[in-house]
């Protein structure tokens, strides 16, 4: 069946009007701003650009797409939630996610009263096609989340295009960590699949987690809906300004990514020598999933030395997820772990 967005979006949104700011059409003129109940005094008295025009233009250029294909969220967390609210009917619909995968999909689904169907990954954290076929033959999911590289496992998922083309609803490829991998972005598939949405973020490789900027890519038809239904002023003026400034210096950002990748290699070598470690899973991201002989002990020992790691995913027994830090932070980590008896 041919994809038609009108069959996917929640029906009551089809004819609804959203809040629109007309500022951008007037700002080139000398205009007295008495439209938005702002305070005429102060340095931050004006609302930010609701259309994120400059930032979208820059991100479109970097990603070689048209600005009309972009929509920005207050972190990609906001876009994940917005997608559910736009496409899924509470108490009726479901989302489909890897198990294990990024926990926010389930948290947002719960908040939106949606069921969560799971695609169990195998012991290499890959998806097997038979498992996928079996689940989608009886799914009621409206959105399929493909997180690659996957959080918390760290690996890229093989043959993503097969899953994209096999699902009739909305497919969201979450590429929060793609810049740390050698994989080609699914943005290159947008022209081929009208049901595809790709999410990126400035929080990871771009080093701007504090600015809260998530980036969505889709067909102009889908992008217009996200731009229409997002909270109007979801990204502050300062965030937009600072992100633009940082994006002018892509060389510096690229240099930092290279340092992180080198550190990832060093850290792996160090971890492999530890007797408390059972297995280090391959990583295409800026973190490792590590199976310990006793993850709780490792977690507590690190905590005693003021090193915080993550021990949270219910599907992963005896594992810690550890971010690649600076050379100094990583050697501190290895030093503490080396003192844990096997
Ligand atoms: C896979 C994945 N997607 C999305 C996000 C959310 O990123 P943001 O900071 O843009 O909200 C994260 C954050 O950890 C993540 O791991």
Short mmCIF file of C-alpha atoms and ligand atoms in Angstrom, two decimals:
data_model
loop_
_atom_site.label_atom_id
_atom_site.label_comp_id
_atom_site.label_asym_id
_atom_site.label_seq_id
_atom_site.Cartn_x
_atom_site.Cartn_y
_atom_site.Cartn_z
CA UNK A 1 0.00 0.00 0.00
CA UNK A 2 1.32 3.43 -0.89
CA UNK A 3 2.33 5.52 2.10
CA UNK A 4 -0.05 8.34 2.84
CA UNK A 5 0.64 10.58 5.81
CA UNK A 6 -3.09 11.25 6.21
CA UNK A 7 -3.57 7.58 7.12
CA UNK A 8 -0.89 7.76 9.81
CA UNK A 9 -1.38 11.06 11.60
CA UNK A 10 -3.99 11.08 14.37
CA UNK A 11 -7.20 12.06 12.55
CA UNK A 12 -8.12 14.98 14.83
CA UNK A 13 -4.85 16.72 13.93
CA UNK A 14 -5.58 16.79 10.23
CA UNK A 15 -7.66 19.93 10.34
CA UNK A 16 -6.29 21.52 13.49
CA UNK A 17 -4.56 24.85 13.54
CA UNK A 18 -1.38 25.23 15.54
CA UNK A 19 0.19 28.33 17.03
CA UNK A 20 2.02 30.29 14.37
CA UNK A 21 4.40 33.13 14.85
CA UNK A 22 4.36 35.63 12.00
CA UNK A 23 7.48 37.38 13.21
CA UNK A 24 9.83 36.17 10.51
CA UNK A 25 7.73 37.70 7.75
CA UNK A 26 7.97 41.14 9.38
CA UNK A 27 11.39 41.24 10.98
CA UNK A 28 13.17 42.68 7.97
CA UNK A 29 11.14 45.87 8.35
CA UNK A 30 11.40 48.38 11.17
CA UNK A 31 8.58 46.94 13.21
CA UNK A 32 7.08 47.73 16.60
CA UNK A 33 6.60 44.41 18.38
CA UNK A 34 3.33 44.54 20.28
CA UNK A 35 2.09 41.10 19.22
CA UNK A 36 3.37 38.66 21.85
CA UNK A 37 2.89 40.29 25.25
CA UNK A 38 6.62 40.55 25.80
CA UNK A 39 8.23 42.95 28.20
CA UNK A 40 9.74 45.86 26.21
CA UNK A 41 12.73 45.97 28.63
CA UNK A 42 15.64 43.64 29.19
CA UNK A 43 18.22 41.61 27.25
CA UNK A 44 16.22 38.41 26.89
CA UNK A 45 12.80 40.01 26.56
CA UNK A 46 12.01 38.72 23.07
CA UNK A 47 10.85 35.23 22.22
CA UNK A 48 13.29 33.15 20.18
CA UNK A 49 12.84 32.43 16.49
CA UNK A 50 10.07 29.83 16.47
CA UNK A 51 11.15 28.61 13.03
CA UNK A 52 14.85 28.21 13.90
CA UNK A 53 15.59 29.53 10.42
CA UNK A 54 19.33 30.18 10.62
CA UNK A 55 20.11 27.05 12.57
CA UNK A 56 18.05 24.89 10.24
CA UNK A 57 19.80 26.41 7.22
CA UNK A 58 23.19 25.60 8.68
CA UNK A 59 22.22 22.06 9.68
CA UNK A 60 20.68 21.47 6.26
CA UNK A 61 23.94 22.54 4.64
CA UNK A 62 26.01 20.24 6.88
CA UNK A 63 23.72 17.29 6.20
CA UNK A 64 23.18 18.07 2.50
CA UNK A 65 19.40 18.28 2.63
CA UNK A 66 16.88 21.09 2.14
CA UNK A 67 15.97 23.23 5.18
CA UNK A 68 12.31 22.26 4.53
CA UNK A 69 13.22 18.71 5.51
CA UNK A 70 14.31 19.71 9.00
CA UNK A 71 12.61 20.16 12.35
CA UNK A 72 14.29 20.88 15.66
CA UNK A 73 13.40 19.78 19.16
CA UNK A 74 14.48 20.64 22.66
CA UNK A 75 16.78 17.66 22.45
CA UNK A 76 15.75 14.67 20.37
CA UNK A 77 13.88 13.52 23.48
CA UNK A 78 11.26 16.13 22.63
CA UNK A 79 10.99 14.88 19.03
CA UNK A 80 10.57 11.26 20.19
CA UNK A 81 7.66 12.30 22.38
CA UNK A 82 6.18 14.57 19.72
CA UNK A 83 6.25 11.77 17.15
CA UNK A 84 4.20 9.59 19.49
CA UNK A 85 1.73 12.36 20.17
CA UNK A 86 1.31 13.11 16.47
CA UNK A 87 0.99 9.56 15.17
CA UNK A 88 -0.25 7.31 18.00
CA UNK A 89 -3.67 7.16 19.63
CA UNK A 90 -3.39 6.71 23.42
CA UNK A 91 -4.76 3.36 24.69
CA UNK A 92 -5.03 2.00 21.12
CA UNK A 93 -1.68 2.16 19.36
CA UNK A 94 1.78 0.84 20.04
CA UNK A 95 5.41 1.53 19.24
CA UNK A 96 7.97 -1.08 18.27
CA UNK A 97 11.49 -0.97 19.73
CA UNK A 98 14.59 -3.14 20.05
CA UNK A 99 15.15 -4.92 23.29
CA UNK A 100 17.41 -3.56 24.66
CA UNK A 101 17.35 0.00 23.35
CA UNK A 102 17.18 3.62 24.45
CA UNK A 103 14.89 3.80 27.49
CA UNK A 104 13.23 7.10 26.55
CA UNK A 105 11.13 5.37 23.86
CA UNK A 106 9.42 3.35 26.56
CA UNK A 107 9.16 6.27 28.96
CA UNK A 108 7.50 8.45 26.32
CA UNK A 109 5.23 5.58 25.30
CA UNK A 110 4.13 5.15 28.90
CA UNK A 111 3.45 8.86 29.25
CA UNK A 112 1.34 8.68 26.08
CA UNK A 113 -0.44 5.51 27.22
CA UNK A 114 0.87 3.45 24.30
CA UNK A 115 1.82 -0.21 24.25
CA UNK A 116 5.44 -1.11 23.66
CA UNK A 117 6.15 -4.10 21.44
CA UNK A 118 9.69 -5.44 21.46
CA UNK A 119 12.10 -6.84 18.92
CA UNK A 120 14.47 -9.04 20.89
CA UNK A 121 18.09 -8.59 19.75
CA UNK A 122 20.34 -11.68 19.62
CA UNK A 123 23.48 -12.22 21.71
CA UNK A 124 25.47 -9.95 19.34
CA UNK A 125 22.74 -7.34 19.79
CA UNK A 126 21.70 -7.69 16.16
CA UNK A 127 18.13 -8.07 14.94
CA UNK A 128 17.33 -11.34 13.22
CA UNK A 129 15.09 -11.03 10.20
CA UNK A 130 12.85 -13.93 11.24
CA UNK A 131 12.25 -12.32 14.63
CA UNK A 132 11.36 -9.07 12.86
CA UNK A 133 9.05 -10.73 10.30
CA UNK A 134 7.28 -12.64 13.03
CA UNK A 135 6.68 -9.53 15.15
CA UNK A 136 5.53 -7.30 12.30
CA UNK A 137 3.14 -9.92 10.96
CA UNK A 138 0.99 -9.29 14.07
CA UNK A 139 2.01 -5.80 15.13
CA UNK A 140 -0.32 -2.91 15.84
CA UNK A 141 2.64 -0.51 16.10
CA UNK A 142 2.42 2.82 14.30
CA UNK A 143 6.09 3.73 14.86
CA UNK A 144 9.18 1.55 14.56
CA UNK A 145 12.26 2.90 16.36
CA UNK A 146 15.58 1.75 14.91
CA UNK A 147 18.35 3.02 17.14
CA UNK A 148 21.71 2.68 15.39
CA UNK A 149 24.30 2.80 16.84
CA UNK A 150 22.09 1.42 19.55
CA UNK A 151 22.07 2.71 23.11
CA UNK A 152 22.94 0.97 25.47
CA UNK A 153 24.63 -1.76 23.43
CA UNK A 154 26.88 0.54 21.33
CA UNK A 155 26.76 -1.45 18.06
CA UNK A 156 25.32 -0.41 14.70
CA UNK A 157 22.42 -2.53 13.45
CA UNK A 158 23.08 -4.45 10.22
CA UNK A 159 20.94 -3.97 7.12
CA UNK A 160 18.78 -1.13 8.43
CA UNK A 161 17.25 -0.55 5.01
CA UNK A 162 15.62 -3.96 5.09
CA UNK A 163 13.66 -2.97 8.23
CA UNK A 164 12.85 0.49 6.88
CA UNK A 165 11.33 -0.90 3.71
CA UNK A 166 9.45 -3.69 5.50
CA UNK A 167 7.44 -1.52 7.87
CA UNK A 168 4.29 0.28 6.72
CA UNK A 169 4.07 2.84 9.51
CA UNK A 170 6.51 5.57 10.52
CA UNK A 171 10.12 4.42 10.83
CA UNK A 172 12.35 6.51 13.07
CA UNK A 173 16.07 5.86 12.72
CA UNK A 174 17.71 7.35 15.79
CA UNK A 175 21.28 8.28 14.89
CA UNK A 176 22.28 10.01 18.11
CA UNK A 177 25.74 8.38 17.92
CA UNK A 178 26.25 8.03 14.15
CA UNK A 179 29.18 10.48 13.99
CA UNK A 180 31.25 8.04 16.08
CA UNK A 181 30.63 5.24 13.56
CA UNK A 182 31.67 4.58 9.99
CA UNK A 183 28.07 3.97 8.89
CA UNK A 184 26.35 6.08 6.25
CA UNK A 185 23.47 8.13 7.65
CA UNK A 186 19.93 7.03 6.80
CA UNK A 187 19.37 10.67 5.76
CA UNK A 188 20.56 9.41 2.35
CA UNK A 189 17.45 7.17 2.22
CA UNK A 190 14.89 9.90 2.80
CA UNK A 191 14.09 10.38 -0.88
CA UNK A 192 13.35 6.67 -1.22
CA UNK A 193 11.15 6.14 1.85
CA UNK A 194 8.38 8.68 2.53
CA UNK A 195 7.67 7.06 5.92
CA UNK A 196 11.23 7.60 7.16
CA UNK A 197 12.29 10.03 9.89
CA UNK A 198 15.92 10.34 10.94
CA UNK A 199 16.82 11.82 14.31
CA UNK A 200 20.19 13.28 15.16
CA UNK A 201 21.29 15.36 18.09
CA UNK A 202 23.84 18.03 18.91
CA UNK A 203 24.24 16.45 22.37
CA UNK A 204 26.82 13.79 21.58
CA UNK A 205 29.50 14.16 18.87
CA UNK A 206 28.77 17.88 18.55
CA UNK A 207 29.35 18.36 22.28
CA UNK A 208 26.35 20.60 23.00
CA UNK A 209 24.19 18.53 25.36
CA UNK A 210 23.61 21.61 27.50
CA UNK A 211 22.01 23.52 24.62
CA UNK A 212 19.29 20.87 24.11
CA UNK A 213 19.01 20.61 20.35
CA UNK A 214 17.65 17.55 18.60
CA UNK A 215 17.48 17.48 14.81
CA UNK A 216 14.81 15.69 12.79
CA UNK A 217 15.00 14.95 9.07
CA UNK A 218 12.10 13.74 6.94
CA UNK A 219 10.13 14.50 3.81
CA UNK A 220 8.97 18.16 3.69
CA UNK A 221 5.44 16.80 4.18
CA UNK A 222 6.33 15.21 7.54
CA UNK A 223 8.71 18.01 8.57
CA UNK A 224 5.95 20.58 8.17
CA UNK A 225 3.81 18.67 10.67
CA UNK A 226 6.54 18.55 13.30
CA UNK A 227 7.20 22.25 12.76
CA UNK A 228 3.48 22.89 13.11
CA UNK A 229 2.90 20.89 16.31
CA UNK A 230 6.12 21.42 18.25
CA UNK A 231 5.89 23.89 21.15
CA UNK A 232 6.44 27.19 19.34
CA UNK A 233 9.45 28.50 21.23
CA UNK A 234 11.07 25.19 22.06
CA UNK A 235 14.69 26.26 21.58
CA UNK A 236 15.92 29.32 23.43
CA UNK A 237 17.54 32.25 21.61
CA UNK A 238 20.82 31.62 23.40
CA UNK A 239 20.82 27.95 22.41
CA UNK A 240 20.16 28.80 18.78
CA UNK A 241 22.85 31.47 18.79
CA UNK A 242 25.48 29.37 20.55
CA UNK A 243 24.82 26.29 18.42
CA UNK A 244 25.22 28.32 15.25
CA UNK A 245 28.50 29.72 16.52
CA UNK A 246 29.84 26.25 17.35
CA UNK A 247 28.73 24.87 13.99
CA UNK A 248 30.89 27.50 12.29
CA UNK A 249 33.87 25.64 13.68
CA UNK A 250 33.33 22.12 12.39
CA UNK A 251 37.08 21.48 12.32
CA UNK A 252 37.27 21.81 16.09
CA UNK A 253 34.27 19.51 16.51
CA UNK A 254 35.86 16.97 14.15
CA UNK A 255 39.11 17.14 16.09
CA UNK A 256 37.27 16.34 19.31
CA UNK A 257 35.53 13.37 17.68
CA UNK A 258 38.94 12.04 16.55
CA UNK A 259 40.28 12.36 20.10
CA UNK A 260 37.26 10.50 21.48
CA UNK A 261 37.71 7.73 18.89
CA UNK A 262 41.38 7.34 19.80
CA UNK A 263 40.47 7.26 23.46
CA UNK A 264 37.83 4.63 22.69
CA UNK A 265 40.59 2.40 21.29
CA UNK A 266 42.90 3.02 24.26
CA UNK A 267 40.15 2.40 26.73
CA UNK A 268 39.26 -0.89 25.07
CA UNK A 269 42.86 -2.09 25.32
CA UNK A 270 42.92 -1.17 29.01
CA UNK A 271 39.57 -2.82 29.74
CA UNK A 272 40.65 -6.03 28.02
CA UNK A 273 43.41 -6.45 30.58
CA UNK A 274 41.09 -6.34 33.58
CA UNK A 275 40.28 -9.56 35.38
CA UNK A 276 36.97 -8.15 36.67
CA UNK A 277 35.72 -7.75 33.08
CA UNK A 278 34.03 -10.62 31.26
CA UNK A 279 33.25 -9.00 27.93
CA UNK A 280 33.49 -5.67 26.16
CA UNK A 281 30.84 -5.36 23.47
CA UNK A 282 31.91 -3.74 20.17
CA UNK A 283 31.17 -0.03 20.12
CA UNK A 284 30.35 2.34 17.27
CA UNK A 285 29.47 5.02 19.82
CA UNK A 286 31.22 7.05 22.52
CA UNK A 287 30.59 4.46 25.20
CA UNK A 288 31.12 0.80 25.94
CA UNK A 289 28.72 -1.76 27.24
CA UNK A 290 30.80 -3.97 29.49
CA UNK A 291 29.88 -7.22 31.16
CA UNK A 292 31.60 -7.58 34.52
CA UNK A 293 32.03 -10.60 36.77
CA UNK A 294 30.11 -8.47 39.25
CA UNK A 295 28.76 -5.21 37.83
CA UNK A 296 27.30 -4.04 41.14
CA UNK A 297 30.72 -4.28 42.84
CA UNK A 298 32.39 -2.44 39.96
CA UNK A 299 29.70 0.24 40.02
CA UNK A 300 30.05 0.77 43.78
CA UNK A 301 33.86 0.82 43.71
CA UNK A 302 33.78 3.45 40.97
CA UNK A 303 31.21 5.45 42.91
CA UNK A 304 33.42 5.39 46.03
CA UNK A 305 36.07 7.06 43.89
CA UNK A 306 33.54 9.57 42.55
CA UNK A 307 33.26 8.00 39.12
CA UNK A 308 29.71 7.72 37.91
CA UNK A 309 28.79 5.04 35.36
CA UNK A 310 25.45 3.68 34.27
CA UNK A 311 23.91 0.49 35.57
CA UNK A 312 20.33 0.75 34.61
CA UNK A 313 19.01 -1.29 31.75
CA UNK A 314 16.73 -4.04 33.10
CA UNK A 315 17.47 -6.35 30.12
CA UNK A 316 21.23 -6.31 30.71
CA UNK A 317 22.43 -8.33 33.64
CA UNK A 318 25.87 -7.63 35.11
CA UNK A 319 26.63 -4.86 32.63
CA UNK A 320 27.75 -1.29 32.99
CA UNK A 321 27.57 1.35 30.28
CA UNK A 322 30.63 3.54 30.47
CA UNK A 323 31.20 6.73 28.47
CA UNK A 324 34.57 7.40 26.86
CA UNK A 325 36.01 10.41 28.70
CA UNK A 326 39.27 12.33 28.44
CA UNK A 327 42.58 10.44 28.60
CA UNK A 328 42.88 11.47 32.24
CA UNK A 329 39.35 10.36 33.14
CA UNK A 330 39.78 7.05 31.36
CA UNK A 331 43.03 6.24 33.12
CA UNK A 332 41.42 7.08 36.47
CA UNK A 333 38.60 4.69 35.57
CA UNK A 334 41.01 1.90 34.60
CA UNK A 335 43.05 2.45 37.74
CA UNK A 336 40.03 1.97 40.01
CA UNK A 337 38.79 -1.05 38.06
CA UNK A 338 42.23 -2.67 38.17
CA UNK A 339 41.98 -2.85 41.95
CA UNK A 340 38.83 -4.98 41.91
CA UNK A 341 39.73 -8.59 42.69
CA UNK A 342 38.65 -11.11 40.03
C1 LIG B 1 19.79 6.91 21.28
C2 LIG B 1 19.49 8.24 21.86
N1 LIG B 1 18.55 9.00 21.29
C3 LIG B 1 18.24 10.20 21.77
C4 LIG B 1 18.88 10.69 22.89
C5 LIG B 1 18.44 12.01 23.42
O1 LIG B 1 19.31 13.00 23.05
P1 LIG B 1 19.00 14.55 23.30
O2 LIG B 1 20.07 15.01 24.22
O3 LIG B 1 19.08 15.16 21.94
O4 LIG B 1 17.63 14.66 23.89
C6 LIG B 1 19.87 9.94 23.53
C7 LIG B 1 20.51 10.45 24.74
O5 LIG B 1 21.19 9.78 25.47
C8 LIG B 1 20.18 8.67 23.00
O6 LIG B 1 21.08 7.89 23.57
#
